[in-house]
mmCIF file of C-alpha atoms in Angstrom:
data_model
loop_
_atom_site.group_PDB
_atom_site.id
_atom_site.type_symbol
_atom_site.label_atom_id
_atom_site.label_comp_id
_atom_site.label_asym_id
_atom_site.label_seq_id
_atom_site.Cartn_x
_atom_site.Cartn_y
_atom_site.Cartn_z
ATOM 1 C CA UNK A 1 8.018 -6.998 2.819
ATOM 2 C CA UNK A 2 11.662 -7.893 3.329
ATOM 3 C CA UNK A 3 10.665 -10.873 5.477
ATOM 4 C CA UNK A 4 13.748 -10.538 7.677
ATOM 5 C CA UNK A 5 13.750 -13.128 10.443
ATOM 6 C CA UNK A 6 16.010 -11.125 12.752
ATOM 7 C CA UNK A 7 17.099 -7.522 13.279
ATOM 8 C CA UNK A 8 19.711 -6.204 10.871
ATOM 9 C CA UNK A 9 21.972 -3.819 12.835
ATOM 10 C CA UNK A 10 23.216 -1.080 10.535
ATOM 11 C CA UNK A 11 22.583 2.145 12.457
ATOM 12 C CA UNK A 12 25.486 1.972 14.886
ATOM 13 C CA UNK A 13 27.932 1.062 12.101
ATOM 14 C CA UNK A 14 26.869 4.022 9.944
ATOM 15 C CA UNK A 15 26.893 6.368 12.946
ATOM 16 C CA UNK A 16 30.402 5.241 13.917
ATOM 17 C CA UNK A 17 31.823 5.494 10.398
ATOM 18 C CA UNK A 18 30.259 8.885 9.576
ATOM 19 C CA UNK A 19 30.591 10.380 13.035
ATOM 20 C CA UNK A 20 27.067 11.812 12.977
ATOM 21 C CA UNK A 21 23.773 10.736 14.561
ATOM 22 C CA UNK A 22 21.913 8.260 12.367
ATOM 23 C CA UNK A 23 18.386 6.910 12.485
ATOM 24 C CA UNK A 24 16.603 4.433 10.258
ATOM 25 C CA UNK A 25 12.896 3.791 9.847
ATOM 26 C CA UNK A 26 10.491 2.337 7.297
ATOM 27 C CA UNK A 27 9.642 4.133 4.056
ATOM 28 C CA UNK A 28 6.118 5.179 5.024
ATOM 29 C CA UNK A 29 7.202 6.679 8.347
ATOM 30 C CA UNK A 30 10.014 8.638 6.723
ATOM 31 C CA UNK A 31 7.698 9.787 3.917
ATOM 32 C CA UNK A 32 5.185 11.008 6.524
ATOM 33 C CA UNK A 33 7.956 12.979 8.221
ATOM 34 C CA UNK A 34 8.952 14.464 4.859
ATOM 35 C CA UNK A 35 5.374 15.489 4.081
ATOM 36 C CA UNK A 36 5.099 17.136 7.485
ATOM 37 C CA UNK A 37 8.388 18.918 6.975
ATOM 38 C CA UNK A 38 8.031 20.250 3.402
ATOM 39 C CA UNK A 39 4.993 18.621 1.783
ATOM 40 C CA UNK A 40 1.215 18.660 1.935
ATOM 41 C CA UNK A 41 1.255 18.466 5.736
ATOM 42 C CA UNK A 42 3.874 21.186 6.166
ATOM 43 C CA UNK A 43 4.053 22.236 9.818
ATOM 44 C CA UNK A 44 0.816 20.413 10.613
ATOM 45 C CA UNK A 45 1.066 18.550 13.936
ATOM 46 C CA UNK A 46 -1.162 15.724 12.669
ATOM 47 C CA UNK A 47 -0.381 13.906 9.398
ATOM 48 C CA UNK A 48 -1.436 10.531 8.029
ATOM 49 C CA UNK A 49 0.505 9.255 5.013
ATOM 50 C CA UNK A 50 -0.299 6.158 2.966
ATOM 51 C CA UNK A 51 2.096 4.341 0.617
ATOM 52 C CA UNK A 52 0.954 2.037 -2.159
ATOM 53 C CA UNK A 53 3.479 -0.146 -3.960
ATOM 54 C CA UNK A 54 4.627 -3.713 -3.461
ATOM 55 C CA UNK A 55 2.795 -3.438 -0.166
ATOM 56 C CA UNK A 56 0.608 -0.903 1.611
ATOM 57 C CA UNK A 57 2.049 1.110 4.441
ATOM 58 C CA UNK A 58 1.332 4.168 6.463
ATOM 59 C CA UNK A 59 3.013 6.764 8.587
ATOM 60 C CA UNK A 60 1.107 8.537 11.348
ATOM 61 C CA UNK A 61 2.159 11.737 13.070
ATOM 62 C CA UNK A 62 0.026 12.850 16.010
ATOM 63 C CA UNK A 63 0.683 16.060 17.916
ATOM 64 C CA UNK A 64 4.039 16.319 16.132
ATOM 65 C CA UNK A 65 5.194 12.829 17.120
ATOM 66 C CA UNK A 66 5.739 9.902 14.787
ATOM 67 C CA UNK A 67 3.647 7.016 16.096
ATOM 68 C CA UNK A 68 5.606 3.771 16.080
ATOM 69 C CA UNK A 69 3.146 1.786 18.173
ATOM 70 C CA UNK A 70 3.803 -1.687 19.512
ATOM 71 C CA UNK A 71 6.779 -3.338 17.770
ATOM 72 C CA UNK A 72 6.879 -0.520 15.197
ATOM 73 C CA UNK A 73 3.466 -1.389 13.765
ATOM 74 C CA UNK A 74 1.748 1.959 14.425
ATOM 75 C CA UNK A 75 1.189 2.807 10.770
ATOM 76 C CA UNK A 76 1.056 -0.673 9.283
ATOM 77 C CA UNK A 77 -2.366 -0.137 7.755
ATOM 78 C CA UNK A 78 -1.698 -2.710 5.048
ATOM 79 C CA UNK A 79 -2.779 -5.416 7.460
ATOM 80 C CA UNK A 80 -6.156 -3.925 8.354
ATOM 81 C CA UNK A 81 -8.878 -6.381 7.347
ATOM 82 C CA UNK A 82 -11.045 -4.860 4.606
ATOM 83 C CA UNK A 83 -12.499 -8.058 3.118
ATOM 84 C CA UNK A 84 -13.384 -10.348 6.050
ATOM 85 C CA UNK A 85 -15.617 -12.828 4.210
ATOM 86 C CA UNK A 86 -13.723 -13.956 1.096
ATOM 87 C CA UNK A 87 -10.435 -12.087 1.343
ATOM 88 C CA UNK A 88 -7.239 -13.110 -0.394
ATOM 89 C CA UNK A 89 -4.497 -14.766 1.685
ATOM 90 C CA UNK A 90 -1.873 -12.306 2.923
ATOM 91 C CA UNK A 91 1.841 -12.855 3.540
ATOM 92 C CA UNK A 92 1.186 -12.046 7.227
ATOM 93 C CA UNK A 93 -0.892 -15.225 7.517
ATOM 94 C CA UNK A 94 -4.270 -13.505 7.648
ATOM 95 C CA UNK A 95 -6.926 -13.090 4.955
ATOM 96 C CA UNK A 96 -8.545 -9.946 3.578
ATOM 97 C CA UNK A 97 -5.805 -7.459 4.460
ATOM 98 C CA UNK A 98 -5.773 -4.123 2.634
ATOM 99 C CA UNK A 99 -2.411 -5.051 1.127
ATOM 100 C CA UNK A 100 -3.996 -8.009 -0.690
ATOM 101 C CA UNK A 101 -6.311 -5.693 -2.649
ATOM 102 C CA UNK A 102 -4.538 -2.315 -2.833
ATOM 103 C CA UNK A 103 -0.857 -3.133 -3.415
ATOM 104 C CA UNK A 104 0.444 -3.439 -6.976
ATOM 105 C CA UNK A 105 -0.181 -7.196 -6.999
ATOM 106 C CA UNK A 106 -3.428 -6.749 -5.070
ATOM 107 C CA UNK A 107 -4.905 -4.489 -7.753
ATOM 108 C CA UNK A 108 -4.215 -7.220 -10.314
ATOM 109 C CA UNK A 109 -5.854 -9.823 -8.044
ATOM 110 C CA UNK A 110 -8.957 -7.641 -7.808
ATOM 111 C CA UNK A 111 -8.969 -7.268 -11.601
ATOM 112 C CA UNK A 112 -8.707 -11.028 -12.133
ATOM 113 C CA UNK A 113 -11.568 -11.624 -9.707
ATOM 114 C CA UNK A 114 -13.829 -8.975 -11.242
ATOM 115 C CA UNK A 115 -12.983 -10.195 -14.763
ATOM 116 C CA UNK A 116 -14.744 -13.488 -14.032
ATOM 117 C CA UNK A 117 -18.151 -11.767 -14.067
ATOM 118 C CA UNK A 118 -17.516 -8.829 -16.416
ATOM 119 C CA UNK A 119 -19.172 -9.115 -19.832
ATOM 120 C CA UNK A 120 -18.425 -5.772 -21.520
ATOM 121 C CA UNK A 121 -15.639 -4.753 -23.890
ATOM 122 C CA UNK A 122 -12.301 -4.033 -22.261
ATOM 123 C CA UNK A 123 -8.675 -4.312 -23.318
ATOM 124 C CA UNK A 124 -7.696 -5.194 -19.739
ATOM 125 C CA UNK A 125 -10.407 -7.859 -19.448
ATOM 126 C CA UNK A 126 -9.310 -9.312 -22.808
ATOM 127 C CA UNK A 127 -5.669 -9.366 -21.685
ATOM 128 C CA UNK A 128 -6.620 -11.161 -18.470
ATOM 129 C CA UNK A 129 -8.763 -13.660 -20.371
ATOM 130 C CA UNK A 130 -5.874 -14.294 -22.794
ATOM 131 C CA UNK A 131 -3.484 -14.972 -19.924
ATOM 132 C CA UNK A 132 -1.369 -11.919 -20.738
ATOM 133 C CA UNK A 133 0.708 -10.215 -18.076
ATOM 134 C CA UNK A 134 -1.313 -7.299 -16.672
ATOM 135 C CA UNK A 135 0.123 -4.852 -14.147
ATOM 136 C CA UNK A 136 -1.532 -2.382 -11.824
ATOM 137 C CA UNK A 137 -0.027 0.387 -13.956
ATOM 138 C CA UNK A 138 -1.780 -1.075 -17.014
ATOM 139 C CA UNK A 139 -5.069 -1.063 -15.110
ATOM 140 C CA UNK A 140 -4.744 2.530 -13.907
ATOM 141 C CA UNK A 141 -3.687 3.757 -17.351
ATOM 142 C CA UNK A 142 -6.621 1.936 -18.978
ATOM 143 C CA UNK A 143 -9.031 3.430 -16.441
ATOM 144 C CA UNK A 144 -7.671 6.882 -17.161
ATOM 145 C CA UNK A 145 -8.175 6.210 -20.898
ATOM 146 C CA UNK A 146 -11.835 5.305 -20.326
ATOM 147 C CA UNK A 147 -11.791 1.494 -20.069
ATOM 148 C CA UNK A 148 -14.950 0.801 -18.052
ATOM 149 C CA UNK A 149 -13.715 -2.525 -16.674
ATOM 150 C CA UNK A 150 -10.425 -0.993 -15.503
ATOM 151 C CA UNK A 151 -12.450 1.845 -14.000
ATOM 152 C CA UNK A 152 -14.518 -0.668 -12.014
ATOM 153 C CA UNK A 153 -11.295 -2.206 -10.674
ATOM 154 C CA UNK A 154 -9.993 1.209 -9.597
ATOM 155 C CA UNK A 155 -13.357 1.964 -7.995
ATOM 156 C CA UNK A 156 -13.238 -1.295 -5.996
ATOM 157 C CA UNK A 157 -9.656 -0.643 -4.870
ATOM 158 C CA UNK A 158 -10.694 2.899 -3.906
ATOM 159 C CA UNK A 159 -13.532 1.435 -1.859
ATOM 160 C CA UNK A 160 -11.045 -0.685 0.101
ATOM 161 C CA UNK A 161 -8.718 2.295 0.601
ATOM 162 C CA UNK A 162 -11.685 4.309 1.844
ATOM 163 C CA UNK A 163 -12.600 1.608 4.359
ATOM 164 C CA UNK A 164 -9.060 1.572 5.713
ATOM 165 C CA UNK A 165 -8.885 5.363 5.843
ATOM 166 C CA UNK A 166 -12.207 5.890 7.618
#
């Protein structure tokens, strides 16, 4: 999501200045390594880790090895197509990527789409209809508080996450 056009060399500079080995990787890969080291996947040779935030990422460890794949895209699950027919445009140039429906902005897109047909009472639906700023956090908090519309949004996002995870 940084949209860098060329490689940013920082590793050798840090290694030289600190005098210790240095490695850099993306957040999801490093998080997967952390989970394998001291988290839910502690000492498990096979771990799959998913990150949800401004984008959707993943880290995959198989037989104790972090899978980078071709061009470092081994765990880039955010660009798996989960909505092939009428999917939202993605920053990668494709349509229907998981990131377009399960990232922070993607959850809001799903809510706006579902709001068009929803007819029940809902604070989130009302906020969307009024043009108010609604965040994914607002949606998840409303779902937790019992807002049925927000719950339907979370259910739809969960469906997409399930497709990508299967």
